[in-house]
PDB file of C-alpha atoms in Angstrom:
ATOM      1  CA  MET A   1       8.486   4.801   5.291  1.00 47.00           C
ATOM      2  CA  ARG A   2       7.604   6.031   7.749  1.00 45.00           C
ATOM      3  CA  GLY A   3       6.983   3.071  10.237  1.00 45.00           C
ATOM      4  CA  LEU A   4      10.905   2.565  10.698  1.00 44.00           C
ATOM      5  CA  LEU A   5      12.464   3.279  13.711  1.00 49.00           C
ATOM      6  CA  LEU A   6       8.701   4.036  15.374  1.00 52.00           C
ATOM      7  CA  ALA A   7       9.257   1.820  17.864  1.00 49.00           C
ATOM      8  CA  GLY A   8      13.018   3.497  18.947  1.00 52.00           C
ATOM      9  CA  LEU A   9      11.736   6.914  18.538  1.00 55.00           C
ATOM     10  CA  LEU A  10       9.297   5.831  21.319  1.00 52.00           C
ATOM     11  CA  LEU A  11      11.377   4.232  24.129  1.00 48.00           C
ATOM     12  CA  ALA A  12      13.682   7.232  23.574  1.00 50.00           C
ATOM     13  CA  ALA A  13      11.350   9.358  23.661  1.00 48.00           C
ATOM     14  CA  VAL A  14       9.688   7.892  26.885  1.00 46.00           C
ATOM     15  CA  SER A  15      12.982   8.049  28.196  1.00 46.00           C
ATOM     16  CA  LEU A  16      13.675  11.320  27.557  1.00 47.00           C
ATOM     17  CA  ALA A  17      10.342  12.417  28.795  1.00 47.00           C
ATOM     18  CA  GLY A  18      11.201  11.188  32.212  1.00 43.00           C
ATOM     19  CA  CYS A  19      13.817  13.611  33.119  1.00 44.00           C
ATOM     20  CA  GLY A  20      11.238  16.415  33.974  1.00 51.00           C
ATOM     21  CA  GLY A  21      10.826  19.534  31.620  1.00 58.00           C
ATOM     22  CA  GLU A  22       8.702  22.478  31.837  1.00 61.00           C
ATOM     23  CA  PRO A  23       4.864  22.015  32.000  1.00 68.00           C
ATOM     24  CA  MET A  24       3.173  21.941  29.169  1.00 78.00           C
ATOM     25  CA  GLU A  25       0.349  23.945  28.100  1.00 85.00           C
ATOM     26  CA  PRO A  26      -3.351  22.468  28.042  1.00 84.00           C
ATOM     27  CA  GLY A  27      -3.639  20.352  25.089  1.00 86.00           C
ATOM     28  CA  VAL A  28       0.050  20.269  24.470  1.00 89.00           C
ATOM     29  CA  VAL A  29       1.359  16.563  24.016  1.00 86.00           C
ATOM     30  CA  ALA A  30       4.585  16.292  22.798  1.00 87.00           C
ATOM     31  CA  LEU A  31       7.641  18.566  22.014  1.00 90.00           C
ATOM     32  CA  VAL A  32       9.924  17.538  20.152  1.00 91.00           C
ATOM     33  CA  ASN A  33      12.701  20.511  20.062  1.00 92.00           C
ATOM     34  CA  GLY A  34      10.434  22.873  21.587  1.00 90.00           C
ATOM     35  CA  ARG A  35       7.565  22.373  18.945  1.00 93.00           C
ATOM     36  CA  PRO A  36       4.421  21.181  19.765  1.00 92.00           C
ATOM     37  CA  VAL A  37       2.751  18.990  19.027  1.00 91.00           C
ATOM     38  CA  SER A  38      -0.799  19.177  19.776  1.00 91.00           C
ATOM     39  CA  LEU A  39      -3.183  16.525  21.406  1.00 87.00           C
ATOM     40  CA  LYS A  40      -6.385  17.609  18.740  1.00 88.00           C
ATOM     41  CA  THR A  41      -3.311  16.652  15.677  1.00 90.00           C
ATOM     42  CA  LEU A  42      -2.670  13.052  17.380  1.00 86.00           C
ATOM     43  CA  GLU A  43      -6.537  12.928  17.490  1.00 82.00           C
ATOM     44  CA  PHE A  44      -7.001  14.014  13.978  1.00 87.00           C
ATOM     45  CA  VAL A  45      -4.455  10.792  12.488  1.00 82.00           C
ATOM     46  CA  HIS A  46      -5.823   8.214  13.953  1.00 69.00           C
ATOM     47  CA  GLY A  47     -10.341  10.324  13.571  1.00 67.00           C
ATOM     48  CA  LEU A  48     -10.675  10.273  17.009  1.00 49.00           C
ATOM     49  CA  LYS A  49     -12.727  11.801  18.918  1.00 45.00           C
ATOM     50  CA  LEU A  50     -11.806  12.740  22.222  1.00 44.00           C
ATOM     51  CA  TYR A  51     -13.494  14.361  24.638  1.00 41.00           C
ATOM     52  CA  VAL A  52     -11.777  15.485  27.669  1.00 43.00           C
ATOM     53  CA  GLN A  53     -13.461  16.867  31.013  1.00 42.00           C
ATOM     54  CA  PRO A  54     -11.717  20.064  32.431  1.00 42.00           C
ATOM     55  CA  GLY A  55      -9.804  18.075  36.161  1.00 41.00           C
ATOM     56  CA  GLY A  56     -10.783  14.425  34.952  1.00 43.00           C
ATOM     57  CA  GLU A  57      -8.070  11.592  35.530  1.00 45.00           C
ATOM     58  CA  GLY A  58      -7.233  11.604  31.365  1.00 51.00           C
ATOM     59  CA  GLU A  59      -9.057   8.836  30.972  1.00 59.00           C
ATOM     60  CA  GLU A  60      -8.838   9.289  27.630  1.00 54.00           C
ATOM     61  CA  LEU A  61      -4.918   9.979  27.356  1.00 51.00           C
ATOM     62  CA  LYS A  62      -4.037   6.551  29.033  1.00 57.00           C
ATOM     63  CA  ARG A  63      -6.539   5.423  26.427  1.00 55.00           C
ATOM     64  CA  LEU A  64      -4.014   7.592  23.337  1.00 52.00           C
ATOM     65  CA  ARG A  65      -1.372   6.023  25.943  1.00 56.00           C
ATOM     66  CA  SER A  66      -1.844   2.456  25.326  1.00 57.00           C
ATOM     67  CA  GLU A  67      -3.673   1.926  21.858  1.00 59.00           C
ATOM     68  CA  TYR A  68      -2.063   5.294  19.933  1.00 61.00           C
ATOM     69  CA  GLY A  69       1.451   5.389  20.263  1.00 72.00           C
ATOM     70  CA  GLN A  70       2.205   5.031  16.749  1.00 74.00           C
ATOM     71  CA  ALA A  71       1.394   7.658  15.540  1.00 80.00           C
ATOM     72  CA  LEU A  72       2.452  10.057  18.317  1.00 83.00           C
ATOM     73  CA  ALA A  73       6.001   9.046  17.197  1.00 83.00           C
ATOM     74  CA  VAL A  74       4.840   9.595  13.319  1.00 85.00           C
ATOM     75  CA  LEU A  75       3.795  13.650  14.407  1.00 90.00           C
ATOM     76  CA  VAL A  76       7.479  13.158  16.090  1.00 89.00           C
ATOM     77  CA  VAL A  77       8.915  11.766  13.041  1.00 90.00           C
ATOM     78  CA  ASP A  78       7.183  15.207  11.386  1.00 93.00           C
ATOM     79  CA  SER A  79       8.090  17.861  13.068  1.00 95.00           C
ATOM     80  CA  LEU A  80      12.161  16.230  12.970  1.00 94.00           C
ATOM     81  CA  VAL A  81      11.312  16.294   8.762  1.00 95.00           C
ATOM     82  CA  ALA A  82      10.182  19.878   9.143  1.00 97.00           C
ATOM     83  CA  GLN A  83      13.112  21.320  11.208  1.00 97.00           C
ATOM     84  CA  GLU A  84      15.444  19.423   8.679  1.00 97.00           C
ATOM     85  CA  LEU A  85      14.656  20.729   5.161  1.00 97.00           C
ATOM     86  CA  GLU A  86      13.873  23.936   8.019  1.00 97.00           C
ATOM     87  CA  LYS A  87      17.508  24.369   8.237  1.00 96.00           C
ATOM     88  CA  ARG A  88      17.852  23.499   4.540  1.00 97.00           C
ATOM     89  CA  GLY A  89      15.549  26.402   2.863  1.00 97.00           C
ATOM     90  CA  LEU A  90      13.256  23.676   1.510  1.00 97.00           C
ATOM     91  CA  GLU A  91      10.629  23.375   3.296  1.00 95.00           C
ATOM     92  CA  PRO A  92       7.292  23.308   1.181  1.00 95.00           C
ATOM     93  CA  GLY A  93       6.249  26.738   1.023  1.00 94.00           C
ATOM     94  CA  GLU A  94       2.967  28.380   1.729  1.00 95.00           C
ATOM     95  CA  ALA A  95       2.076  27.952  -2.841  1.00 96.00           C
ATOM     96  CA  ASP A  96       3.467  24.341  -2.558  1.00 95.00           C
ATOM     97  CA  VAL A  97       0.223  23.757   0.124  1.00 95.00           C
ATOM     98  CA  LEU A  98      -2.519  26.078  -2.318  1.00 95.00           C
ATOM     99  CA  ARG A  99      -1.727  24.040  -5.083  1.00 95.00           C
ATOM    100  CA  ALA A 100      -1.639  21.064  -3.009  1.00 94.00           C
ATOM    101  CA  GLU A 101      -4.855  21.245  -1.785  1.00 93.00           C
ATOM    102  CA  THR A 102      -6.112  22.879  -5.799  1.00 93.00           C
ATOM    103  CA  ALA A 103      -5.339  19.699  -7.005  1.00 92.00           C
ATOM    104  CA  LEU A 104      -7.080  17.453  -4.355  1.00 90.00           C
ATOM    105  CA  ARG A 105     -10.619  19.808  -4.177  1.00 89.00           C
ATOM    106  CA  ASP A 106     -10.263  18.928  -8.381  1.00 90.00           C
ATOM    107  CA  GLY A 107     -11.653  15.861  -7.270  1.00 87.00           C
ATOM    108  CA  TYR A 108     -14.574  17.223  -5.572  1.00 89.00           C
ATOM    109  CA  PRO A 109     -17.349  18.626  -7.896  1.00 90.00           C
ATOM    110  CA  GLY A 110     -18.567  21.961  -6.873  1.00 89.00           C
ATOM    111  CA  ASN A 111     -18.629  21.468  -2.507  1.00 89.00           C
ATOM    112  CA  ALA A 112     -18.328  18.704  -2.575  1.00 91.00           C
ATOM    113  CA  PHE A 113     -14.795  18.492  -1.017  1.00 90.00           C
ATOM    114  CA  GLU A 114     -15.878  21.001   1.902  1.00 89.00           C
ATOM    115  CA  LEU A 115     -19.523  19.733   3.248  1.00 90.00           C
ATOM    116  CA  THR A 116     -17.060  15.925   3.428  1.00 89.00           C
ATOM    117  CA  MET A 117     -14.835  18.099   5.559  1.00 87.00           C
ATOM    118  CA  ALA A 118     -18.350  19.364   7.695  1.00 90.00           C
ATOM    119  CA  GLU A 119     -19.654  15.870   8.286  1.00 87.00           C
ATOM    120  CA  GLU A 120     -16.412  14.359   9.073  1.00 83.00           C
ATOM    121  CA  GLY A 121     -15.483  16.703  11.764  1.00 84.00           C
ATOM    122  CA  VAL A 122     -11.802  18.177  10.221  1.00 85.00           C
ATOM    123  CA  GLU A 123     -10.440  21.061  10.878  1.00 89.00           C
ATOM    124  CA  PRO A 124      -9.293  22.798   7.773  1.00 90.00           C
ATOM    125  CA  ALA A 125      -6.420  24.842  10.187  1.00 91.00           C
ATOM    126  CA  ILE A 126      -4.865  20.686  10.993  1.00 91.00           C
ATOM    127  CA  TRP A 127      -5.942  18.970   7.151  1.00 92.00           C
ATOM    128  CA  ARG A 128      -3.805  21.662   6.245  1.00 93.00           C
ATOM    129  CA  GLU A 129      -0.603  20.983   8.581  1.00 94.00           C
ATOM    130  CA  ARG A 130      -1.268  16.960   7.678  1.00 93.00           C
ATOM    131  CA  LEU A 131      -0.675  17.697   4.725  1.00 94.00           C
ATOM    132  CA  ARG A 132       1.853  20.610   4.443  1.00 96.00           C
ATOM    133  CA  ALA A 133       3.658  17.191   6.727  1.00 95.00           C
ATOM    134  CA  ARG A 134       3.013  15.418   3.891  1.00 94.00           C
ATOM    135  CA  LEU A 135       4.417  17.371   0.932  1.00 96.00           C
ATOM    136  CA  ALA A 136       7.453  18.104   3.615  1.00 96.00           C
ATOM    137  CA  MET A 137       8.264  13.978   3.511  1.00 95.00           C
ATOM    138  CA  ASP A 138       8.437  13.980   0.145  1.00 95.00           C
ATOM    139  CA  THR A 139      10.862  16.614  -0.384  1.00 97.00           C
ATOM    140  CA  LEU A 140      13.068  14.922   2.633  1.00 96.00           C
ATOM    141  CA  ILE A 141      12.626  11.659   0.252  1.00 95.00           C
ATOM    142  CA  ALA A 142      12.800  13.003  -3.411  1.00 95.00           C
ATOM    143  CA  GLN A 143      15.687  16.345  -2.682  1.00 96.00           C
ATOM    144  CA  VAL A 144      17.549  15.160   0.687  1.00 96.00           C
ATOM    145  CA  LEU A 145      17.461  10.867   1.405  1.00 96.00           C
ATOM    146  CA  ARG A 146      17.121   9.783  -3.582  1.00 95.00           C
ATOM    147  CA  PRO A 147      19.931  11.891  -3.925  1.00 95.00           C
ATOM    148  CA  ARG A 148      22.086   9.729  -2.283  1.00 96.00           C
ATOM    149  CA  VAL A 149      20.678   6.930  -3.604  1.00 96.00           C
ATOM    150  CA  VAL A 150      23.066   4.926  -6.803  1.00 95.00           C
ATOM    151  CA  ILE A 151      22.194   1.443  -8.346  1.00 96.00           C
ATOM    152  CA  ALA A 152      25.384  -0.021 -10.316  1.00 96.00           C
ATOM    153  CA  PRO A 153      24.651  -2.224 -13.349  1.00 95.00           C
ATOM    154  CA  ILE A 154      26.889  -4.379 -11.048  1.00 96.00           C
ATOM    155  CA  GLU A 155      24.713  -4.477  -8.424  1.00 96.00           C
ATOM    156  CA  VAL A 156      21.452  -5.686 -10.326  1.00 95.00           C
ATOM    157  CA  GLN A 157      22.785  -8.276 -12.344  1.00 95.00           C
ATOM    158  CA  ALA A 158      24.321  -9.601  -8.951  1.00 96.00           C
ATOM    159  CA  TYR A 159      20.914  -9.335  -7.321  1.00 95.00           C
ATOM    160  CA  TYR A 160      19.522 -11.295 -10.634  1.00 93.00           C
ATOM    161  CA  LYS A 161      21.344 -13.753 -10.500  1.00 92.00           C
ATOM    162  CA  GLU A 162      20.098 -14.312  -6.090  1.00 93.00           C
ATOM    163  CA  HIS A 163      16.596 -13.751  -7.648  1.00 91.00           C
ATOM    164  CA  SER A 164      16.245 -14.549 -11.143  1.00 86.00           C
ATOM    165  CA  ARG A 165      13.565 -17.558 -10.072  1.00 85.00           C
ATOM    166  CA  GLU A 166      11.244 -14.571  -8.293  1.00 87.00           C
ATOM    167  CA  PHE A 167      10.933 -13.841 -13.060  1.00 88.00           C
ATOM    168  CA  ALA A 168      10.640 -17.061 -14.038  1.00 86.00           C
ATOM    169  CA  GLN A 169       6.987 -16.733 -15.734  1.00 86.00           C
ATOM    170  CA  PRO A 170       5.473 -20.679 -15.153  1.00 89.00           C
ATOM    171  CA  ALA A 171       3.450 -22.033 -18.023  1.00 91.00           C
ATOM    172  CA  ALA A 172      -0.208 -20.764 -17.971  1.00 93.00           C
ATOM    173  CA  VAL A 173      -4.104 -21.513 -20.453  1.00 94.00           C
ATOM    174  CA  LYS A 174      -7.204 -19.814 -20.192  1.00 93.00           C
ATOM    175  CA  PHE A 175      -9.970 -21.794 -21.269  1.00 93.00           C
ATOM    176  CA  LEU A 176     -13.498 -21.651 -21.003  1.00 90.00           C
ATOM    177  CA  ARG A 177     -15.825 -23.814 -18.354  1.00 91.00           C
ATOM    178  CA  ILE A 178     -18.858 -25.314 -19.865  1.00 89.00           C
ATOM    179  CA  GLU A 179     -21.602 -26.480 -18.069  1.00 90.00           C
ATOM    180  CA  SER A 180     -25.287 -27.981 -18.793  1.00 89.00           C
ATOM    181  CA  LYS A 181     -27.851 -30.075 -16.670  1.00 89.00           C
ATOM    182  CA  ASN A 182     -28.881 -31.631 -20.023  1.00 87.00           C
ATOM    183  CA  ALA A 183     -25.468 -33.835 -21.190  1.00 88.00           C
ATOM    184  CA  GLU A 184     -27.350 -33.074 -25.221  1.00 88.00           C
ATOM    185  CA  SER A 185     -27.373 -29.686 -24.968  1.00 86.00           C
ATOM    186  CA  LEU A 186     -23.242 -29.650 -23.928  1.00 87.00           C
ATOM    187  CA  LYS A 187     -22.477 -31.251 -26.937  1.00 87.00           C
ATOM    188  CA  LYS A 188     -24.137 -29.873 -29.249  1.00 86.00           C
ATOM    189  CA  ALA A 189     -22.686 -26.720 -28.138  1.00 85.00           C
ATOM    190  CA  LEU A 190     -19.251 -28.401 -28.397  1.00 86.00           C
ATOM    191  CA  GLU A 191     -19.845 -28.639 -31.771  1.00 84.00           C
ATOM    192  CA  ALA A 192     -21.081 -25.660 -32.715  1.00 83.00           C
ATOM    193  CA  ALA A 193     -18.215 -24.289 -30.776  1.00 80.00           C
ATOM    194  CA  ALA A 194     -15.530 -26.115 -32.953  1.00 81.00           C
ATOM    195  CA  LYS A 195     -16.752 -24.664 -35.861  1.00 78.00           C
ATOM    196  CA  ALA A 196     -17.221 -20.612 -34.513  1.00 75.00           C
ATOM    197  CA  LYS A 197     -13.845 -18.111 -34.620  1.00 75.00           C
ATOM    198  CA  ASP A 198     -14.807 -17.044 -31.222  1.00 75.00           C
ATOM    199  CA  PRO A 199     -16.983 -19.583 -29.386  1.00 74.00           C
ATOM    200  CA  VAL A 200     -17.154 -17.744 -26.202  1.00 69.00           C
ATOM    201  CA  ASP A 201     -19.762 -15.521 -28.020  1.00 67.00           C
ATOM    202  CA  LEU A 202     -21.571 -18.762 -30.051  1.00 64.00           C
ATOM    203  CA  LEU A 203     -22.086 -20.526 -26.836  1.00 63.00           C
ATOM    204  CA  THR A 204     -24.452 -17.428 -25.315  1.00 65.00           C
ATOM    205  CA  VAL A 205     -26.755 -18.370 -27.185  1.00 68.00           C
ATOM    206  CA  PHE A 206     -26.899 -22.053 -25.656  1.00 74.00           C
ATOM    207  CA  ASP A 207     -30.092 -21.435 -22.802  1.00 76.00           C
ATOM    208  CA  ASP A 208     -29.552 -24.308 -21.582  1.00 82.00           C
ATOM    209  CA  VAL A 209     -25.682 -24.428 -21.484  1.00 84.00           C
ATOM    210  CA  SER A 210     -23.615 -22.202 -18.657  1.00 85.00           C
ATOM    211  CA  ILE A 211     -20.008 -20.826 -19.442  1.00 84.00           C
ATOM    212  CA  GLN A 212     -17.500 -19.757 -16.776  1.00 87.00           C
ATOM    213  CA  THR A 213     -14.094 -18.072 -18.278  1.00 89.00           C
ATOM    214  CA  GLN A 214     -10.881 -19.087 -16.052  1.00 91.00           C
ATOM    215  CA  ALA A 215      -7.314 -18.686 -16.053  1.00 92.00           C
ATOM    216  CA  GLY A 216      -4.006 -19.399 -14.096  1.00 90.00           C
ATOM    217  CA  THR A 217      -0.982 -21.453 -13.808  1.00 91.00           C
ATOM    218  CA  VAL A 218      -0.781 -24.725 -14.814  1.00 91.00           C
ATOM    219  CA  GLU A 219      -0.301 -26.014 -11.333  1.00 88.00           C
ATOM    220  CA  SER A 220      -2.714 -24.191  -9.650  1.00 91.00           C
ATOM    221  CA  LEU A 221      -5.745 -26.535 -11.258  1.00 92.00           C
ATOM    222  CA  PRO A 222      -6.961 -29.543  -9.904  1.00 91.00           C
ATOM    223  CA  ARG A 223      -5.029 -32.958 -11.655  1.00 91.00           C
ATOM    224  CA  LYS A 224      -7.499 -33.907 -13.597  1.00 91.00           C
ATOM    225  CA  TRP A 225      -8.423 -30.264 -15.960  1.00 92.00           C
ATOM    226  CA  ARG A 226      -4.270 -30.095 -16.464  1.00 91.00           C
ATOM    227  CA  ASP A 227      -4.290 -33.407 -17.579  1.00 91.00           C
ATOM    228  CA  THR A 228      -7.875 -32.485 -20.905  1.00 92.00           C
ATOM    229  CA  LEU A 229      -6.565 -29.609 -21.107  1.00 93.00           C
ATOM    230  CA  ALA A 230      -2.263 -30.301 -21.715  1.00 92.00           C
ATOM    231  CA  GLY A 231      -3.914 -32.551 -24.767  1.00 87.00           C
ATOM    232  CA  LEU A 232      -5.761 -29.372 -26.340  1.00 92.00           C
ATOM    233  CA  LYS A 233      -4.723 -27.147 -28.999  1.00 90.00           C
ATOM    234  CA  PRO A 234      -6.666 -23.388 -28.546  1.00 90.00           C
ATOM    235  CA  GLY A 235     -10.037 -23.058 -29.870  1.00 86.00           C
ATOM    236  CA  GLN A 236     -10.551 -26.973 -29.042  1.00 89.00           C
ATOM    237  CA  ALA A 237     -12.793 -28.195 -27.188  1.00 90.00           C
ATOM    238  CA  GLY A 238     -11.574 -32.204 -24.266  1.00 91.00           C
ATOM    239  CA  PRO A 239     -14.093 -35.530 -23.764  1.00 91.00           C
ATOM    240  CA  MET A 240     -17.227 -33.844 -22.413  1.00 90.00           C
ATOM    241  CA  ALA A 241     -18.132 -35.810 -17.881  1.00 88.00           C
ATOM    242  CA  ALA A 242     -20.363 -35.215 -16.209  1.00 87.00           C
ATOM    243  CA  GLY A 243     -19.330 -33.046 -13.689  1.00 80.00           C
ATOM    244  CA  GLY A 244     -20.342 -29.007 -11.846  1.00 74.00           C
ATOM    245  CA  ALA A 245     -24.592 -28.880 -13.373  1.00 74.00           C
ATOM    246  CA  GLY A 246     -24.409 -32.585 -15.041  1.00 87.00           C
ATOM    247  CA  PHE A 247     -21.699 -32.289 -17.659  1.00 91.00           C
ATOM    248  CA  GLN A 248     -18.876 -30.688 -18.192  1.00 91.00           C
ATOM    249  CA  ALA A 249     -15.744 -29.407 -20.489  1.00 92.00           C
ATOM    250  CA  LEU A 250     -13.583 -27.004 -21.017  1.00 93.00           C
ATOM    251  CA  LEU A 251     -12.380 -25.517 -24.110  1.00 92.00           C
ATOM    252  CA  LEU A 252      -8.874 -24.286 -24.003  1.00 92.00           C
ATOM    253  CA  LEU A 253      -8.168 -20.548 -24.894  1.00 91.00           C
ATOM    254  CA  GLU A 254      -4.918 -19.791 -24.867  1.00 91.00           C
ATOM    255  CA  ARG A 255      -1.726 -21.347 -23.779  1.00 92.00           C
ATOM    256  CA  SER A 256       1.980 -19.974 -23.092  1.00 91.00           C
ATOM    257  CA  GLU A 257       4.348 -21.753 -21.417  1.00 87.00           C
ATOM    258  CA  PRO A 258       6.417 -21.252 -18.864  1.00 87.00           C
ATOM    259  CA  ARG A 259       9.800 -18.968 -19.301  1.00 85.00           C
ATOM    260  CA  VAL A 260      12.632 -16.741 -17.249  1.00 83.00           C
ATOM    261  CA  GLU A 261      12.231 -13.251 -17.881  1.00 86.00           C
ATOM    262  CA  GLY A 262      16.041 -12.022 -19.175  1.00 89.00           C
ATOM    263  CA  VAL A 263      17.855  -9.063 -16.797  1.00 91.00           C
ATOM    264  CA  ALA A 264      17.146  -6.469 -19.928  1.00 91.00           C
ATOM    265  CA  GLN A 265      13.488  -7.106 -19.802  1.00 90.00           C
ATOM    266  CA  VAL A 266      13.003  -6.734 -15.859  1.00 93.00           C
ATOM    267  CA  TYR A 267      16.314  -4.463 -14.941  1.00 94.00           C
ATOM    268  CA  PRO A 268      13.996  -1.122 -14.209  1.00 94.00           C
ATOM    269  CA  LEU A 269      11.874  -3.703 -11.727  1.00 94.00           C
ATOM    270  CA  VAL A 270      15.180  -4.253 -10.127  1.00 95.00           C
ATOM    271  CA  GLU A 271      16.460  -1.034  -9.810  1.00 95.00           C
ATOM    272  CA  LYS A 272      13.553  -0.386  -8.265  1.00 95.00           C
ATOM    273  CA  ARG A 273      13.734  -2.796  -5.383  1.00 94.00           C
ATOM    274  CA  LEU A 274      17.112  -1.747  -4.890  1.00 96.00           C
ATOM    275  CA  ALA A 275      16.850   1.722  -4.595  1.00 95.00           C
ATOM    276  CA  GLU A 276      13.701   1.040  -2.324  1.00 94.00           C
ATOM    277  CA  ALA A 277      16.253  -0.775  -0.019  1.00 94.00           C
ATOM    278  CA  LYS A 278      18.972   2.207  -0.381  1.00 95.00           C
ATOM    279  CA  LEU A 279      15.607   4.598   0.927  1.00 94.00           C
ATOM    280  CA  ALA A 280      14.793   3.010   3.577  1.00 91.00           C
ATOM    281  CA  ALA A 281      18.408   2.773   4.686  1.00 92.00           C
ATOM    282  CA  GLU A 282      19.250   6.350   4.176  1.00 94.00           C
ATOM    283  CA  PHE A 283      16.163   7.404   5.759  1.00 92.00           C
ATOM    284  CA  SER A 284      16.678   5.249   8.431  1.00 89.00           C
ATOM    285  CA  ALA A 285      20.493   6.189   9.517  1.00 91.00           C
ATOM    286  CA  TRP A 286      18.399  10.246   9.183  1.00 93.00           C
ATOM    287  CA  LEU A 287      16.213   9.361  11.413  1.00 90.00           C
ATOM    288  CA  GLU A 288      18.801   7.646  14.483  1.00 87.00           C
ATOM    289  CA  LYS A 289      20.912  10.605  13.273  1.00 91.00           C
ATOM    290  CA  ALA A 290      18.438  13.194  14.044  1.00 92.00           C
ATOM    291  CA  LEU A 291      16.902  11.366  17.209  1.00 88.00           C
ATOM    292  CA  SER A 292      20.338  11.032  18.642  1.00 87.00           C
ATOM    293  CA  GLY A 293      20.695  14.767  18.471  1.00 88.00           C
ATOM    294  CA  ALA A 294      16.470  15.833  19.506  1.00 89.00           C
ATOM    295  CA  VAL A 295      14.960  16.848  22.962  1.00 88.00           C
ATOM    296  CA  LEU A 296      11.045  14.468  23.187  1.00 86.00           C
ATOM    297  CA  GLN A 297       9.061  15.816  25.982  1.00 87.00           C
ATOM    298  CA  ILE A 298       6.597  13.254  26.677  1.00 83.00           C
ATOM    299  CA  SER A 299       3.013  14.476  28.307  1.00 78.00           C
ATOM    300  CA  PRO A 300       3.121  12.790  31.356  1.00 71.00           C
ATOM    301  CA  ALA A 301      -0.699  10.993  30.501  1.00 64.00           C
ATOM    302  CA  LEU A 302       1.647   9.770  27.649  1.00 64.00           C
ATOM    303  CA  VAL A 303       4.246   7.360  30.095  1.00 62.00           C
ATOM    304  CA  PRO A 304       3.435   3.753  30.127  1.00 55.00           C
ATOM    305  CA  GLU A 305       2.919   3.577  33.531  1.00 55.00           C
ATOM    306  CA  LYS A 306       6.149   1.475  34.898  1.00 51.00           C
ATOM    307  CA  GLY A 307       5.277  -2.683  35.213  1.00 47.00           C
ATOM    308  CA  GLY A 308       1.982  -2.379  33.208  1.00 45.00           C
ATOM    309  CA  GLY A 309       0.579   0.002  29.576  1.00 42.00           C
TER     310      GLY A 309
END
């Protein structure tokens, strides 16, 4: 959901940046209600390694302006989220960050976590800052926005009625495609398969016969295969014909008839879809309100030039 309103955020940020403000400290690319967003963090978000020469013309920042504006928007949103949680007394504490970090470290053996960080040139302090931002976003969604979302049964029924086709399961088949360069070998293999409980295992003993298991909806198959499989029962092979490596035959393994899942079966899925849509709307409304009252200042080097990128 961070992607929502990012374009609007940038436009707002740029327009406010044009209103002036106090000069920023070196290494700061934006201020969100007075709180700094650092160039190092912006670099980290996109994995960039920028080397800005003292007194230079800031070509790297100009490139960021045109190519990485969205990253700056994400960081501005993160700052707004952090400030919202602080007002509510819900901001993640050091213990929360430590638990999350420990859980991530547990996925690495020995000191592999530290070695990976060092090899990738990741500064631990900035990495923890981004981890805290992720926890903050999760907290905003779970504790502030999600409680506002209520899905009534009538909404689920209405959605199901409108999108019932999405829950239709078409007819499908699972079958073996059996091939051989030698017609006689293929014939013997098919005869043996007809007597076997598990034709898949039996067919592997024929050195000059290859088998391939395939599955899909009936409508997705070539018309010739579809017609052949239509007349077969599970375990039964169709007629041998020229094709593939020389000669081939199809052996049906399973068939499922078309059906439409009832609302009871898909209720959790529909409820999830509706909740995600409402949650996205809640986030959009929250972000729009947060932006309307925010004071944003963007580094002039990141503000698009008039009439160009």
